Amino acid sequence: MFVASTLFVMSTSPSAADPADPGAAAVPPPPWRKAARPSSRRPLSTGAVVEAALRIMAEEGLAGVTMRRVAQALDTGPASLYAHVRDKQDLHELMLDEVFADAPVPVPDPGRWREQLREHTVAQVRVLLDNPGSAEIAMRTMIPTTPRLMAQMDAQIGILRAGGMTPEEAGAAGDLLALYGTAFAFEQELHGGPGQASGAEDAARRIGEITGYLRSLPEGVFPHLAALVGGMAPGRGDPMRHFEYGLDAIIAGIERAAGRESGT
Amino acid sequence: MFVASTLFVMSTSPSAADPADPGAAAVPPPPWRKAARPSSRRPLSTGAVVEAALRIMAEEGLAGVTMRRVAQALDTGPASLYAHVRDKQDLHELMLDEVFADAPVPVPDPGRWREQLREHTVAQVRVLLDNPGSAEIAMRTMIPTTPRLMAQMDAQIGILRAGGMTPEEAGAAGDLLALYGTAFAFEQELHGGPGQASGAEDAARRIGEITGYLRSLPEGVFPHLAALVGGMAPGRGDPMRHFEYGLDAIIAGIERAAGRESGT
DNA sequence: ACTTGCCACGAACACCGTTCGTAGATAGAA
DNA sequence: TTCTATCTACGAACGGTGTTCGTGGCAAGT
């Protein structure tokens, strides 16, 4: 019964607009084989949509995550997704939340707050870098509304409070660290190349061009820049080293700013 | 003479393709009036395209800057733009360059490098904030290839060198400052609302929602976050104050990192 | 058994960036 | 001057995009 009616709809759907249709439709599709396919489990929950979207992002980058592409992966049409996801933006935020699914949520330890802050921030950035595309979402979201991201933020502020900061100081410092971490990860995935995009190649070409241009210029036009490009290689070293340079600078600055006001 | 030949060509061009054409063509187009329109000044240079694009960005945000929209503003078709601009990305970079047209390029003064660095960075961010949409371009560009942006970067590195840093230190510090400035401006324009977008309203709604959600939770789930939202208003104060907090922290950190290695 | 609400989804709408081919203008050569 | 070659402008179209509408079948409440 179920199968039959389904098949009926499928085979006649083009002519469904024409109720008075005899058997004249081009080849009455004998679909014995087909029967199994449409009834083969279609849960199609929010979770399934997010999961499919994440898989696509991992393989084809964030730009590959289109509603049509996700729908196709779940073999259905794009309209079906909107029952489980409000927007594309909403889908993005759910993806970001899922990405942080197994990131640890540290409990603040006053005696170790500096190390904890460093480790926590590094861990967050590592999550973003491990999931290319997620940093772009994070950049565009900034105010977290999903539970896991709120837990991360809460932990971070907890650590800063454990370091003796006032709520205001902790808020400002947390903003700064989150902004830096997110922006850094985004920049990395921009010209680090998420596997598929021309990122790395493009970046290399660009700094090649810029080097050539600088050399072609009369000496002393951009002297400091010219001095720099000499000792520069495109993708040298662990990006994390670079990140930690900035992180340490920021933490030191934060501490100093807090100490200046609270006297410690 | 000129006019006559122009008219001749125009009036006969349709029938030129069909040599065996009698007088039957639908109204042999008498184009006296027409002659003035196509010749009515259409320079359509790269500069004009960029200028139109910037005007649109100011009025409708970066999302409003579509090739079709820009073409319409110059009343032509989108295809015409591609003679003066390689890409949409190319157009974006030209726009960003133009935005920095009258930003001052400081000459490094060793005795004042800290103040200079601060002022220069603040000025750059102010330019981005004054031109909503530009920060998003800057965020997505990162490696400058246009002359004015290179001049800005050169000056910045010059200031850092004047502060006694090695080229490597200056490069890292410059990266960090540029990343921070760009990301900050982008975040501001995200939920600051570029006049047209729902930015501010959306941000307010979001922190309203999040506050309500936090209150609805059993006490002590996100304790630090809950303590924070109490003393938080959506758009309080000058965003620049916020920026300068982070900037001072970063400059202090940079200085410390440089001193640590070079011994000053 | 009937109604009601919900999920799936085909079709369509209004856009988007970009390319192709052609017509007109212009500049250089003869 | 006249012929040719090169360049600009641009209408039309291609292959995408996010999102909405309306319908049709299913399942649960009454």
XYZ file of C-alpha atoms (C1' of nucleotides) in Angstrom:
588
model
C 0.000 0.000 0.000
C 2.592 2.486 1.069
C 4.987 1.414 -1.615
C 2.359 1.404 -4.289
C 1.082 4.843 -3.513
C 4.584 6.225 -3.341
C 5.393 4.799 -6.693
C 2.227 6.122 -8.101
C 3.114 9.599 -7.038
C 6.613 9.293 -8.322
C 5.753 7.982 -11.716
C 2.856 10.278 -12.284
C 4.144 13.371 -10.625
C 4.800 15.180 -13.890
C 1.323 14.405 -15.107
C -0.239 14.886 -11.700
C -1.252 18.325 -12.842
C -3.276 16.556 -15.476
C -5.760 14.298 -13.622
C -7.362 12.894 -16.741
C -4.255 11.064 -17.792
C -4.596 7.624 -19.393
C -1.763 5.150 -19.589
C -0.164 7.137 -22.364
C 2.716 8.485 -20.215
C 6.090 7.649 -21.730
C 6.804 4.077 -20.607
C 4.809 3.203 -17.486
C 7.928 2.957 -15.332
C 8.137 -0.592 -13.969
C 9.950 0.282 -10.836
C 10.353 -2.966 -8.931
C 13.932 -2.117 -8.216
C 13.099 1.435 -7.310
C 10.755 0.502 -4.496
C 13.474 0.047 -1.928
C 15.021 3.441 -2.405
C 12.431 5.958 -1.341
C 11.341 4.023 1.720
C 14.916 3.390 2.838
C 14.911 5.288 6.098
C 14.772 9.054 5.818
C 15.054 10.370 9.350
C 16.244 13.812 8.202
C 16.722 15.541 11.514
C 18.551 18.740 12.344
C 21.476 16.658 13.465
C 21.643 14.809 10.175
C 21.627 18.058 8.250
C 24.429 19.509 10.342
C 26.428 16.330 10.060
C 26.104 16.259 6.293
C 27.037 19.925 6.080
C 30.158 19.343 8.170
C 31.202 16.455 5.988
C 30.874 18.629 2.921
C 32.784 21.463 4.536
C 35.626 19.100 5.355
C 35.804 17.882 1.787
C 35.008 20.938 -0.268
C 35.408 23.920 2.008
C 32.795 26.245 3.406
C 31.960 27.602 -0.029
C 30.897 24.091 -1.010
C 28.283 24.014 1.705
C 25.277 25.179 -0.271
C 21.749 24.248 0.635
C 21.426 22.329 -2.591
C 24.649 20.458 -2.014
C 23.666 19.470 1.524
C 20.229 18.409 0.358
C 21.776 16.328 -2.369
C 24.011 14.557 0.144
C 20.878 13.564 2.049
C 19.280 12.842 -1.227
C 16.405 15.250 -1.112
C 15.627 18.739 -2.331
C 16.799 22.007 -0.790
C 13.331 22.931 0.454
C 13.359 19.988 2.836
C 16.173 21.447 4.868
C 14.188 24.447 5.938
C 12.072 22.323 8.216
C 15.119 21.633 10.383
C 17.207 24.752 9.930
C 16.020 28.324 9.856
C 18.611 29.790 7.582
C 21.925 29.148 6.024
C 23.317 31.333 8.783
C 21.520 29.180 11.329
C 23.031 26.072 9.786
C 26.442 27.683 10.005
C 26.064 28.371 13.689
C 24.914 24.842 14.367
C 27.956 23.587 12.483
C 30.254 25.759 14.559
C 28.663 24.485 17.726
C 29.141 20.919 16.611
C 32.777 21.564 15.783
C 33.368 22.405 19.431
C 31.613 19.232 20.514
C 34.636 17.592 22.047
C 36.725 20.593 22.957
C 37.511 20.430 26.662
C 35.911 22.962 29.004
C 38.541 23.746 31.609
C 37.575 24.479 35.201
C 39.357 27.598 36.397
C 42.308 27.062 38.709
C 43.436 30.335 40.313
C 46.970 29.084 40.807
C 47.479 28.372 37.154
C 45.408 30.960 35.379
C 48.085 32.191 32.989
C 48.958 28.739 31.694
C 45.311 27.807 31.591
C 44.413 30.865 29.587
C 47.179 30.172 27.135
C 46.317 26.516 26.760
C 42.638 27.169 26.404
C 43.079 29.806 23.725
C 45.528 27.624 21.831
C 43.138 24.690 22.027
C 40.295 26.765 20.646
C 42.341 27.972 17.719
C 43.489 24.449 17.062
C 39.886 23.340 16.793
C 39.233 26.073 14.262
C 42.308 25.165 12.243
C 41.436 21.473 12.345
C 38.092 22.222 10.776
C 38.834 24.436 7.807
C 35.951 26.760 7.152
C 34.878 26.996 10.770
C 36.950 30.096 11.426
C 35.058 31.987 8.755
C 31.813 31.097 10.461
C 33.232 32.116 13.833
C 34.402 35.405 12.384
C 30.961 36.163 11.056
C 29.168 35.045 14.223
C 31.191 36.553 17.058
C 28.334 36.588 19.590
C 27.821 32.947 20.514
C 24.296 31.790 21.181
C 24.740 28.033 21.092
C 25.350 26.056 24.299
C 28.792 24.688 23.596
C 30.197 28.022 22.488
C 28.695 29.657 25.552
C 30.361 27.029 27.724
C 33.698 27.828 26.120
C 33.203 31.524 26.690
C 32.122 30.971 30.261
C 35.223 28.942 30.984
C 37.452 31.587 29.464
C 35.949 34.354 31.546
C 36.155 32.109 34.579
C 39.878 31.743 34.056
C 40.330 35.476 33.738
C 38.311 36.045 36.896
C 40.465 33.476 38.638
C 43.397 35.664 37.646
C 41.943 38.401 39.778
C 40.266 40.525 37.156
C 37.036 42.403 37.616
C 34.089 41.333 35.442
C 34.656 44.338 33.194
C 38.331 43.579 32.763
C 37.613 39.937 32.133
C 35.005 40.838 29.546
C 37.320 43.139 27.653
C 40.194 40.690 27.823
C 38.000 37.816 26.694
C 36.729 39.820 23.745
C 40.262 40.632 22.750
C 41.469 37.049 22.963
C 38.485 35.683 21.085
C 38.885 38.280 18.378
C 42.554 37.514 17.986
C 42.106 33.766 17.935
C 39.279 33.835 15.459
C 40.933 36.345 13.165
C 44.189 34.425 13.217
C 42.521 31.158 12.312
C 40.545 32.851 9.586
C 43.641 34.387 8.095
C 45.408 31.056 8.163
C 42.629 29.250 6.399
C 42.397 32.088 3.906
C 45.815 31.580 2.389
C 46.675 28.332 4.026
C 44.364 26.655 1.559
C 41.698 24.312 2.926
C 42.741 21.423 0.722
C 40.531 22.358 -2.132
C 40.733 26.091 -2.633
C 43.723 27.635 -4.344
C 44.714 29.239 -1.059
C 48.352 28.280 -0.697
C 49.122 28.543 -4.370
C 47.389 31.880 -4.597
C 49.284 33.237 -1.603
C 52.595 32.079 -3.046
C 51.803 33.703 -6.367
C 50.859 36.924 -4.623
C 54.012 37.260 -2.611
C 55.958 36.376 -5.733
C 54.254 39.190 -7.586
C 54.738 41.637 -4.775
C 58.415 40.755 -4.484
C 58.915 41.272 -8.183
C 57.064 44.549 -8.063
C 59.148 45.799 -5.170
C 62.347 44.900 -6.960
C 61.183 46.666 -10.106
C 60.649 49.891 -8.173
C 63.368 52.518 -7.876
C 65.302 51.863 -4.721
C 63.968 53.500 -1.587
C 60.287 53.737 -2.490
C 59.156 51.174 0.062
C 62.440 50.640 1.861
C 61.159 48.834 4.945
C 58.918 46.562 2.949
C 61.742 45.751 0.554
C 63.988 44.857 3.460
C 61.325 42.499 4.724
C 60.437 40.472 1.659
C 64.027 39.380 1.334
C 63.877 37.124 4.364
C 60.369 35.889 3.827
C 59.216 32.482 2.707
C 55.567 31.740 1.982
C 54.557 29.022 4.387
C 57.531 28.626 6.604
C 57.152 26.984 9.967
C 54.284 26.072 12.184
C 51.601 28.713 12.063
C 51.048 28.032 15.740
C 54.433 29.543 16.552
C 53.295 32.735 14.946
C 50.045 32.607 16.850
C 51.716 32.102 20.156
C 53.948 35.096 19.631
C 50.870 37.279 19.427
C 49.125 35.416 22.190
C 51.939 35.930 24.625
C 52.094 39.583 23.718
C 48.387 39.967 24.314
C 48.368 38.074 27.587
C 51.243 40.162 28.871
C 49.445 43.314 27.818
C 46.202 42.209 29.399
C 47.891 41.436 32.654
C 49.593 44.764 32.698
C 46.360 46.617 31.939
C 44.550 44.790 34.738
C 47.365 45.328 37.213
C 47.443 49.010 36.418
C 43.905 49.482 37.590
C 43.526 46.953 40.359
C 46.937 47.510 41.858
C 48.111 43.888 41.957
C 31.391 65.102 -41.993
C 31.968 63.095 -38.891
C 28.308 63.184 -38.064
C 27.256 62.244 -41.549
C 29.450 59.192 -41.745
C 28.358 58.092 -38.321
C 24.741 58.327 -39.293
C 25.351 56.517 -42.489
C 26.957 53.595 -40.803
C 24.298 53.435 -38.158
C 21.339 53.602 -40.468
C 22.616 50.997 -42.865
C 24.060 48.581 -40.375
C 20.913 46.450 -40.001
C 20.493 45.907 -43.711
C 24.186 45.371 -44.252
C 23.826 41.879 -42.912
C 21.046 41.177 -45.349
C 22.145 42.375 -48.807
C 18.945 41.365 -50.596
C 16.773 43.549 -48.430
C 14.094 45.712 -50.031
C 12.538 48.647 -48.245
C 10.341 46.345 -46.228
C 12.335 46.500 -42.958
C 10.143 47.659 -40.078
C 10.485 51.457 -40.179
C 13.871 52.483 -41.646
C 15.092 53.946 -38.352
C 15.446 57.718 -38.770
C 17.949 58.321 -36.064
C 18.375 62.084 -35.948
C 17.532 62.211 -32.304
C 19.348 58.989 -31.561
C 22.709 60.319 -32.646
C 23.156 62.356 -29.486
C 22.582 59.563 -26.977
C 25.318 57.065 -27.689
C 27.912 59.790 -28.070
C 26.859 61.517 -24.832
C 30.087 61.059 -22.989
C 30.624 57.594 -21.561
C 34.203 57.569 -20.366
C 33.745 54.414 -18.253
C 37.220 54.051 -16.870
C 38.490 51.903 -14.042
C 38.326 54.935 -11.806
C 34.689 55.557 -12.631
C 33.803 51.958 -11.845
C 35.562 52.085 -8.502
C 33.989 55.398 -7.651
C 30.505 54.117 -8.415
C 31.144 50.975 -6.405
C 32.264 53.012 -3.402
C 29.178 55.166 -3.601
C 27.001 52.098 -3.592
C 28.902 50.562 -0.688
C 28.389 53.744 1.329
C 24.678 53.683 0.679
C 23.795 50.024 0.671
C 26.679 48.202 2.272
C 29.204 45.877 0.705
C 26.545 43.287 -0.047
C 24.867 45.833 -2.284
C 27.948 46.135 -4.452
C 27.097 43.637 -7.156
C 28.420 43.844 -10.662
C 24.917 44.403 -11.943
C 24.251 47.159 -9.440
C 27.485 48.973 -10.261
C 26.816 48.646 -13.966
C 23.339 50.029 -13.497
C 24.724 53.044 -11.644
C 26.882 53.773 -14.684
C 23.965 52.925 -16.809
C 25.361 50.042 -18.737
C 25.374 46.260 -18.524
C 27.468 44.136 -16.216
C 29.618 42.804 -19.041
C 31.030 46.250 -19.666
C 32.761 46.350 -16.304
C 35.018 43.445 -17.100
C 36.999 45.586 -19.513
C 38.195 47.719 -16.609
C 38.200 45.311 -13.706
C 39.377 41.726 -13.694
C 37.102 40.314 -11.051
C 34.761 41.251 -8.313
C 37.678 40.558 -5.984
C 39.827 42.878 -8.066
C 37.191 45.584 -7.810
C 37.120 45.097 -4.050
C 40.850 45.604 -3.752
C 40.733 48.707 -5.884
C 37.973 50.019 -3.642
C 40.036 49.361 -0.534
C 42.990 51.142 -2.070
C 40.826 54.128 -2.900
C 39.465 54.227 0.636
C 42.984 54.827 1.894
C 43.487 57.594 -0.662
C 43.833 60.393 1.838
C 45.081 58.531 4.862
C 48.341 60.117 5.981
C 51.560 58.173 5.557
C 53.667 59.054 8.588
C 57.426 59.305 8.338
C 59.045 57.363 11.157
C 60.430 59.419 14.003
C 62.615 57.298 16.330
C 61.974 59.557 19.301
C 58.238 59.136 19.116
C 57.735 55.645 17.792
C 55.264 54.468 20.420
C 52.929 57.391 19.975
C 53.342 57.209 16.248
C 52.495 53.531 16.166
C 49.416 54.102 18.232
C 48.235 57.046 16.200
C 48.860 55.335 12.914
C 46.989 52.193 13.881
C 44.093 54.195 15.251
C 43.965 56.254 12.069
C 43.868 53.150 9.930
C 41.018 51.645 11.903
C 39.178 54.920 11.758
C 39.383 54.857 7.981
C 37.902 51.377 7.959
C 35.115 52.356 10.318
C 34.359 55.497 8.318
C 33.822 53.383 5.222
C 31.514 50.587 6.298
C 32.175 47.507 4.262
C 35.843 48.204 3.753
C 36.885 46.177 6.780
C 35.320 43.077 5.301
C 37.356 43.578 2.163
C 40.490 44.139 4.204
C 39.790 41.012 6.218
C 39.500 38.961 3.064
C 42.516 40.529 1.385
C 45.186 40.626 4.093
C 48.153 40.677 1.711
C 48.128 44.139 0.177
C 49.177 44.487 -3.436
C 47.959 47.974 -4.242
C 50.273 50.972 -3.912
C 48.512 52.913 -1.220
C 48.109 49.924 1.037
C 51.735 49.040 0.537
C 52.687 52.568 1.503
C 50.700 52.224 4.710
C 52.364 48.949 5.509
C 55.790 50.327 4.737
C 55.239 53.233 7.075
C 54.072 50.943 9.844
C 57.108 48.732 9.574
C 59.281 51.804 9.390
C 57.894 52.975 12.705
C 58.545 49.625 14.304
C 62.090 49.592 12.966
C 62.540 53.089 14.355
C 61.589 51.588 17.700
C 64.673 49.420 17.472
C 63.155 46.154 16.297
C 64.803 43.759 13.912
C 63.101 43.199 10.556
C 61.711 39.900 11.816
C 60.302 41.430 14.960
C 58.849 44.323 13.017
C 57.240 41.940 10.568
C 55.607 39.859 13.258
C 54.461 42.904 15.172
C 53.076 44.528 12.043
C 51.149 41.403 11.176
C 49.681 41.300 14.636
C 48.623 44.925 14.624
C 47.125 44.727 11.151
C 45.237 41.594 12.073
C 43.879 43.172 15.206
C 42.881 46.420 13.562
C 41.180 44.761 10.642
C 39.374 42.194 12.739
C 38.208 44.816 15.181
C 36.813 47.031 12.461
C 35.134 44.072 10.838
C 33.502 43.044 14.081
C 32.267 46.572 14.641
C 30.722 46.863 11.243
C 29.209 43.421 11.641
C 26.922 44.341 14.485
C 27.368 48.039 14.364
C 25.193 48.064 11.309
C 26.346 49.948 8.221
C 23.270 52.180 8.201
C 21.255 49.868 6.056
C 21.795 46.357 7.337
C 19.972 45.159 10.421
C 23.277 45.095 12.259
C 22.588 47.111 15.371
C 19.041 45.889 15.761
C 20.124 42.327 15.222
C 22.893 42.592 17.793
C 20.535 44.066 20.346
C 18.035 41.299 19.755
C 20.743 38.713 20.121
C 22.061 39.929 23.418
C 18.474 40.246 24.570
C 17.861 36.631 23.686
C 21.061 35.453 25.277
C 20.320 37.364 28.472
C 16.878 35.835 28.689
C 18.271 32.407 28.013
C 20.889 32.781 30.723
C 18.282 33.902 33.208
C 16.066 30.964 32.324
C 18.859 28.527 33.106
C 19.295 26.995 36.561
C 21.645 29.150 38.523
C 25.298 28.311 38.184
C 25.342 26.803 34.720
C 27.273 29.634 33.133
C 28.099 31.603 36.248
C 30.768 33.886 34.816
C 28.768 34.678 31.738
C 25.697 35.414 33.826
C 27.695 37.791 35.987
C 28.813 39.586 32.863
C 25.578 40.187 31.014
C 24.196 42.070 33.994
C 26.484 45.033 33.461
C 26.363 45.006 29.707
C 24.581 47.410 27.392
C 24.472 46.819 23.643
C 26.227 49.761 22.080
C 27.605 51.660 25.021
C 30.363 54.143 24.516
C 32.782 54.875 21.758
C 33.977 51.656 20.123
C 37.362 53.339 19.822
C 37.806 53.194 23.578
C 37.407 49.460 23.373
C 39.850 49.286 20.507
C 42.470 51.307 22.290
C 42.322 49.042 25.303
C 43.395 46.152 23.131
C 45.830 48.250 21.181
C 47.661 49.359 24.288
C 47.799 45.797 25.506
C 49.263 44.635 22.223
C 51.807 47.424 21.971
C 52.972 46.735 25.495
C 53.246 43.057 24.709
C 55.106 43.685 21.484
C 57.591 45.927 23.204
C 58.194 43.378 25.898
C 58.690 40.581 23.371
C 61.174 42.655 21.397
C 63.062 43.760 24.481
C 63.319 40.205 25.669
C 65.276 39.161 22.613
C 67.271 42.242 21.766
C 68.160 43.093 25.331
C 67.023 46.748 25.329
C -13.648 7.873 11.187
C -12.512 12.468 10.792
C -9.897 16.323 11.480
C -5.662 18.657 12.246
C -0.998 19.640 12.037
C 3.414 18.466 10.315
C 7.036 16.916 7.236
C 8.806 16.301 2.505
C 9.554 18.375 -1.627
C 8.776 19.914 -6.824
C 8.577 24.170 -8.753
C 9.497 28.607 -9.064
C 11.348 33.482 -8.017
C 14.712 36.801 -7.937
C 19.049 37.222 -7.804
C 24.258 36.413 -8.513
C 29.316 36.401 -11.173
C 31.064 35.571 -15.396
C 31.661 34.410 -20.537
C 30.610 34.657 -25.393
C 29.855 36.784 -29.565
C 29.061 40.820 -32.099
C 28.664 45.595 -33.406
C 30.782 50.059 -33.400
C 34.811 53.018 -32.872
C 39.407 54.006 -33.428
C 44.177 53.870 -34.772
C 47.853 52.366 -37.981
C 49.444 51.028 -42.508
C 49.327 51.478 -47.288
C 41.900 58.291 -48.394
C 40.964 53.429 -47.723
C 41.644 49.143 -45.796
C 42.650 46.465 -41.873
C 43.407 45.256 -37.077
C 42.629 46.089 -32.436
C 39.914 47.557 -28.686
C 35.641 48.895 -26.055
C 30.729 48.328 -25.075
C 27.238 45.347 -24.151
C 22.880 42.118 -25.032
C 22.229 37.584 -24.116
C 22.903 33.673 -21.923
C 24.891 29.937 -18.649
C 25.070 27.812 -14.499
C 24.805 28.590 -10.226
C 22.702 30.719 -5.413
C 19.157 31.206 -1.026
C 14.565 31.073 -0.069
C 9.285 30.687 -0.472
C 4.965 28.691 -1.957
C 1.756 25.278 -2.423
C 0.577 20.524 -2.498
C 0.244 15.965 -1.025
C 0.813 12.223 2.043
C 1.406 10.648 6.866
C 0.391 10.248 11.795
C -1.560 11.523 15.942
C -5.493 13.538 18.579
C -10.420 13.422 19.117
